Tab-separated table of C-alpha atoms in Angstrom:
chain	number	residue	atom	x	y	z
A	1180	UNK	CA	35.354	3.659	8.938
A	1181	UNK	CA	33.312	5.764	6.461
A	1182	UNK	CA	32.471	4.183	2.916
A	1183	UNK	CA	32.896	7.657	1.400
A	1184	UNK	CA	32.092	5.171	-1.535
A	1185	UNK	CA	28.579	5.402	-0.918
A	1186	UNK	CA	28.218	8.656	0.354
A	1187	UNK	CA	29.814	10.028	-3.178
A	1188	UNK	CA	27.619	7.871	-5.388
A	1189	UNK	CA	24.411	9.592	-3.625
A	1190	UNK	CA	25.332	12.468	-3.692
A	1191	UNK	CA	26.245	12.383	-7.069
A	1192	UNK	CA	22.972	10.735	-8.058
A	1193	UNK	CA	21.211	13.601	-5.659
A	1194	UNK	CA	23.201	16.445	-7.455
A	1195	UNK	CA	22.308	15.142	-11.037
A	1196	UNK	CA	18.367	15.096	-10.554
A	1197	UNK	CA	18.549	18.136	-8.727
A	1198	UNK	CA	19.732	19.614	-11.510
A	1199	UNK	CA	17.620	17.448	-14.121
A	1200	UNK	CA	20.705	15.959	-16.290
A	1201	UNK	CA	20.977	12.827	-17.242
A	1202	UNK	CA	24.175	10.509	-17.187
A	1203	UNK	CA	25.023	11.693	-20.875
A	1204	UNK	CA	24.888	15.420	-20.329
A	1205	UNK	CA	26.927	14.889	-16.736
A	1206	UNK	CA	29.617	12.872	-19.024
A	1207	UNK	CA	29.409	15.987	-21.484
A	1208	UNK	CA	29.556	18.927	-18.642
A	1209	UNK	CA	32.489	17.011	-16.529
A	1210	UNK	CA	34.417	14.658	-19.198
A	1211	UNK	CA	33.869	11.506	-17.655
A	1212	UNK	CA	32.167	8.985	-19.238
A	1213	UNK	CA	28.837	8.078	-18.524
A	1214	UNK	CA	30.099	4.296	-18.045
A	1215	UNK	CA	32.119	5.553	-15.084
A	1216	UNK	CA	29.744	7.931	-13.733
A	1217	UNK	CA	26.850	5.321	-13.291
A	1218	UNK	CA	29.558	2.882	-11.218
A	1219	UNK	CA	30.289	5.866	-8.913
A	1220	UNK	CA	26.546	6.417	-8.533
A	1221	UNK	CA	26.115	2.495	-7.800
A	1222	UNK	CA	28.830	3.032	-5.208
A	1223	UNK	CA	30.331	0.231	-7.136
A	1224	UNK	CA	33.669	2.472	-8.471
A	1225	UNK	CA	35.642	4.717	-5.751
A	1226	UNK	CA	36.868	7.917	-8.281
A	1227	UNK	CA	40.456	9.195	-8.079
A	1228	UNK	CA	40.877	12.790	-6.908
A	1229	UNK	CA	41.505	13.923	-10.508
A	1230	UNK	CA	37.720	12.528	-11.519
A	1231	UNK	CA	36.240	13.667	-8.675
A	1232	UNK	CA	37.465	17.516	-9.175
A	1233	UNK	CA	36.105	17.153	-13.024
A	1234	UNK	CA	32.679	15.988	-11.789
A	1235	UNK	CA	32.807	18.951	-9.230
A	1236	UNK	CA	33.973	21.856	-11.594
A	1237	UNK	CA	31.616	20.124	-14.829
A	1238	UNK	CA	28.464	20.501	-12.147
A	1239	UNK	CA	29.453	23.341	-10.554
A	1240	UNK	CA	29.587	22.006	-7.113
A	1241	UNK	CA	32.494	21.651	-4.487
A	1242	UNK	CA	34.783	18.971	-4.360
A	1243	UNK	CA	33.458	17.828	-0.842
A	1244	UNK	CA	29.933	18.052	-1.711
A	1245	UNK	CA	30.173	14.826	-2.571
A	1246	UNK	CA	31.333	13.658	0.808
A	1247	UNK	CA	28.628	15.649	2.815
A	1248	UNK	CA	26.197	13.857	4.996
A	1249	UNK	CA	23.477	15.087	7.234
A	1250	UNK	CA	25.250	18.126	9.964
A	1251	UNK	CA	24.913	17.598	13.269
A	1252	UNK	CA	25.672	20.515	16.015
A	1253	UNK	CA	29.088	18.995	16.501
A	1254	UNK	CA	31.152	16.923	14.407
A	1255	UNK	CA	33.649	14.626	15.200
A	1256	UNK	CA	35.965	12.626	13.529
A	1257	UNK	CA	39.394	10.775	14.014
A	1258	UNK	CA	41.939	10.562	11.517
A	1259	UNK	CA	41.677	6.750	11.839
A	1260	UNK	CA	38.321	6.618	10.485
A	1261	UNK	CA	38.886	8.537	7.540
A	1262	UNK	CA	38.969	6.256	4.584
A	1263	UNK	CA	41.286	7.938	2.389
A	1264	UNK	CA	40.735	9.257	-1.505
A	1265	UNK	CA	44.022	8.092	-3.277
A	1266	UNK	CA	45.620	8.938	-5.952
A	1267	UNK	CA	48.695	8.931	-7.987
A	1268	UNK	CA	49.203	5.272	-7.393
A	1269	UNK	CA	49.038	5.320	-4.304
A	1270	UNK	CA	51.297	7.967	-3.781
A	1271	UNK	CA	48.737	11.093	-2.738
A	1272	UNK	CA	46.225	10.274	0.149
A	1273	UNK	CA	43.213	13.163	0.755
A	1274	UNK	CA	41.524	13.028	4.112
A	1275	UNK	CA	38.223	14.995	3.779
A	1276	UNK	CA	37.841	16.157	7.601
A	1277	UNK	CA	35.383	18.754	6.877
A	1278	UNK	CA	32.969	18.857	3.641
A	1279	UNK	CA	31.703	21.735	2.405
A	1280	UNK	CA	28.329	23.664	3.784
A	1281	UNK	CA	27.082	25.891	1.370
A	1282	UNK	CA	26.481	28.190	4.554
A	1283	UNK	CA	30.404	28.005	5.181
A	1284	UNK	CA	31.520	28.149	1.558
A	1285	UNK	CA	34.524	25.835	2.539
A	1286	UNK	CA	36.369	22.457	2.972
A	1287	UNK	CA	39.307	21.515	4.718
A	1288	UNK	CA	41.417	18.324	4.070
A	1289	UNK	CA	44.295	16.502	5.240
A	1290	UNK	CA	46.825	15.477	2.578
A	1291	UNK	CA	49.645	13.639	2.149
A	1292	UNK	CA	52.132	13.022	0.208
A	1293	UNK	CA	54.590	10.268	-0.432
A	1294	UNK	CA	58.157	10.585	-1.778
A	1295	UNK	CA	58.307	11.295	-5.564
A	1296	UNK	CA	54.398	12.496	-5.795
A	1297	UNK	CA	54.195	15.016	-8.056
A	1298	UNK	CA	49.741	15.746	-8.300
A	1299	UNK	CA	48.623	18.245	-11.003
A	1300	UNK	CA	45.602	20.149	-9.741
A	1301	UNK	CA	43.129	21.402	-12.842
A	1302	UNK	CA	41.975	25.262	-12.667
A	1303	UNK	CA	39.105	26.134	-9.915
A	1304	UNK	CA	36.293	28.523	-10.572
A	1305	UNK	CA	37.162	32.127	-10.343
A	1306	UNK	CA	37.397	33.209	-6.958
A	1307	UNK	CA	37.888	29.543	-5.235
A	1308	UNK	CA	40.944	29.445	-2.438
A	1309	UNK	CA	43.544	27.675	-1.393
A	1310	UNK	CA	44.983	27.485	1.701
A	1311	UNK	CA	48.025	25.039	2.754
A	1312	UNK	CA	49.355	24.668	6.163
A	1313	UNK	CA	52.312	22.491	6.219
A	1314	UNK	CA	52.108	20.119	9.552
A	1315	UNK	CA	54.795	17.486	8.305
A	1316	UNK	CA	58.140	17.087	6.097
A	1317	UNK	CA	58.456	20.209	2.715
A	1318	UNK	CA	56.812	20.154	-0.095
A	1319	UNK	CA	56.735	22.617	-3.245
A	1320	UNK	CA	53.880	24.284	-4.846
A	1321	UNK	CA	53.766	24.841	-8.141
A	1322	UNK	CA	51.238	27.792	-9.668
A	1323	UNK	CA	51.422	28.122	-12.888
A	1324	UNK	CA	55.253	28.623	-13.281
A	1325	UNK	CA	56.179	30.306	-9.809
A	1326	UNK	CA	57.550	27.658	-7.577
A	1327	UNK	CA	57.362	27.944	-3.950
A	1328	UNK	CA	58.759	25.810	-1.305
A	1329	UNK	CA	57.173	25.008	2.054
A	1330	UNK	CA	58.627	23.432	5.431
A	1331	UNK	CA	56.711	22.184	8.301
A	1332	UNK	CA	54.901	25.366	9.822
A	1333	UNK	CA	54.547	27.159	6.499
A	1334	UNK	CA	51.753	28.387	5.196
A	1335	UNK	CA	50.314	29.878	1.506
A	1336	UNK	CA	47.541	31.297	0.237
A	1337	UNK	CA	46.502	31.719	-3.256
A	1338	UNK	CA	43.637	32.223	-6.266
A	1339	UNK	CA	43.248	28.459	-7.069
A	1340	UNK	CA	42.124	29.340	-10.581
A	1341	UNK	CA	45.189	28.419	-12.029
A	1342	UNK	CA	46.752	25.334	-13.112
A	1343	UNK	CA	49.267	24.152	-10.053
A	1344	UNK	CA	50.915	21.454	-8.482
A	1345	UNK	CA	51.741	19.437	-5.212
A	1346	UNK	CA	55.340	18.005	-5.029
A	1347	UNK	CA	57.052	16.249	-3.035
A	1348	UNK	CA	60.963	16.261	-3.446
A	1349	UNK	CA	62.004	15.057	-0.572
A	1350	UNK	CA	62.336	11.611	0.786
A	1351	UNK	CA	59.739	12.203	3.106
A	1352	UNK	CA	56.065	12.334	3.802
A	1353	UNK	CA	54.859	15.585	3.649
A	1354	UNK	CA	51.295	16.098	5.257
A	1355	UNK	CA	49.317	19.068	5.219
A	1356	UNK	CA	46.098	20.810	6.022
A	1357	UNK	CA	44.430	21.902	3.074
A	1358	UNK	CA	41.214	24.713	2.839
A	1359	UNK	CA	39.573	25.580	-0.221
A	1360	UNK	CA	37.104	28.458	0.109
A	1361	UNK	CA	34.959	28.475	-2.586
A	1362	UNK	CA	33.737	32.341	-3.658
A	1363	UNK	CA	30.302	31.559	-4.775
């Protein structure tokens, strides 16, 4: 199984001296505090979803970047190996199954959710994506105020700079495929 623990601390490390900040101004640009971004760097803290996607939007990076390794000609990976990111106590798992390649300009994710979940999702940058596919149980989607609901085989598209929402409802897992494109 993948310590995505690791993996996120150096690349979060890499991503800072590339871009010659220090832990102060990252904790300024993102809104996490320098305390917790040196543990994530150490690969001693494992960031919700919610930190990560401040870290990614404050730097102006994708939220997989910090999951990418070294690209092969083919990639393979089961779901089994996938250490989760989890969130909501427990209640939202994210399964990054493909990070984002600047050549690509996208990610793609597994996510589920348990009963009762209800996961806010902060505004993207302009022109960033979503895509949901829903491969298990219904779920809603919440964009701004429009409320959508979604069944096993539906799918939605949608400008992800906007604040919305994955629920859950039902009693349920829900599970499903998840693509951001990112513009620039």
């Amino acid at each position: 199984m993948k310590d995505f623990t690791l993996i996120i601390g150096k690349n979060l490390n890499n991503i800072r001296k590339q871009k010659k900040l220090s832990l102060d101004k990252v904790a300024e640009l993102t809104g996490v505090s320098k305390a917790m971004l040196a543990q994530i760097e150490k690969g001693a803290s494992n960031p919700t979803v919610t930190t990560l996607w401040k870290i990614a939007t404050g730097l102006n990076v994708s939220f997989s970047y910090f999951m990418e390794e070294e690209e092969s000609d083919i990639f393979y990976i089961s779901h089994h190996d996938i250490k989760p990111i989890i969130e909501d106590e427990e209640k939202m798992k994210v399964y990054p199954l493909f990070p984002y390649d600047s050549k690509r300009r996208f990610e793609i994710f597994t996510i589920e959710l348990e009963p009762g979940c209800n996961h806010q999702s902060s505004p993207h940058n302009d022109g960033t994506e979503e895509y949901i596919i829903v491969t298990e149980g219904e779920m809603e989607l919440v964009i701004e105020s429009n409320h959508y609901k979604l069944a096993c085989g539906d799918a939605i598209r949608y400008f992800a700079n906007k604040d919305h929402s994955y629920r859950n409802t039902s009693d349920r897992k829900v599970s499903f495929q998840h693509i951001i494109y990112y513009f620039k």
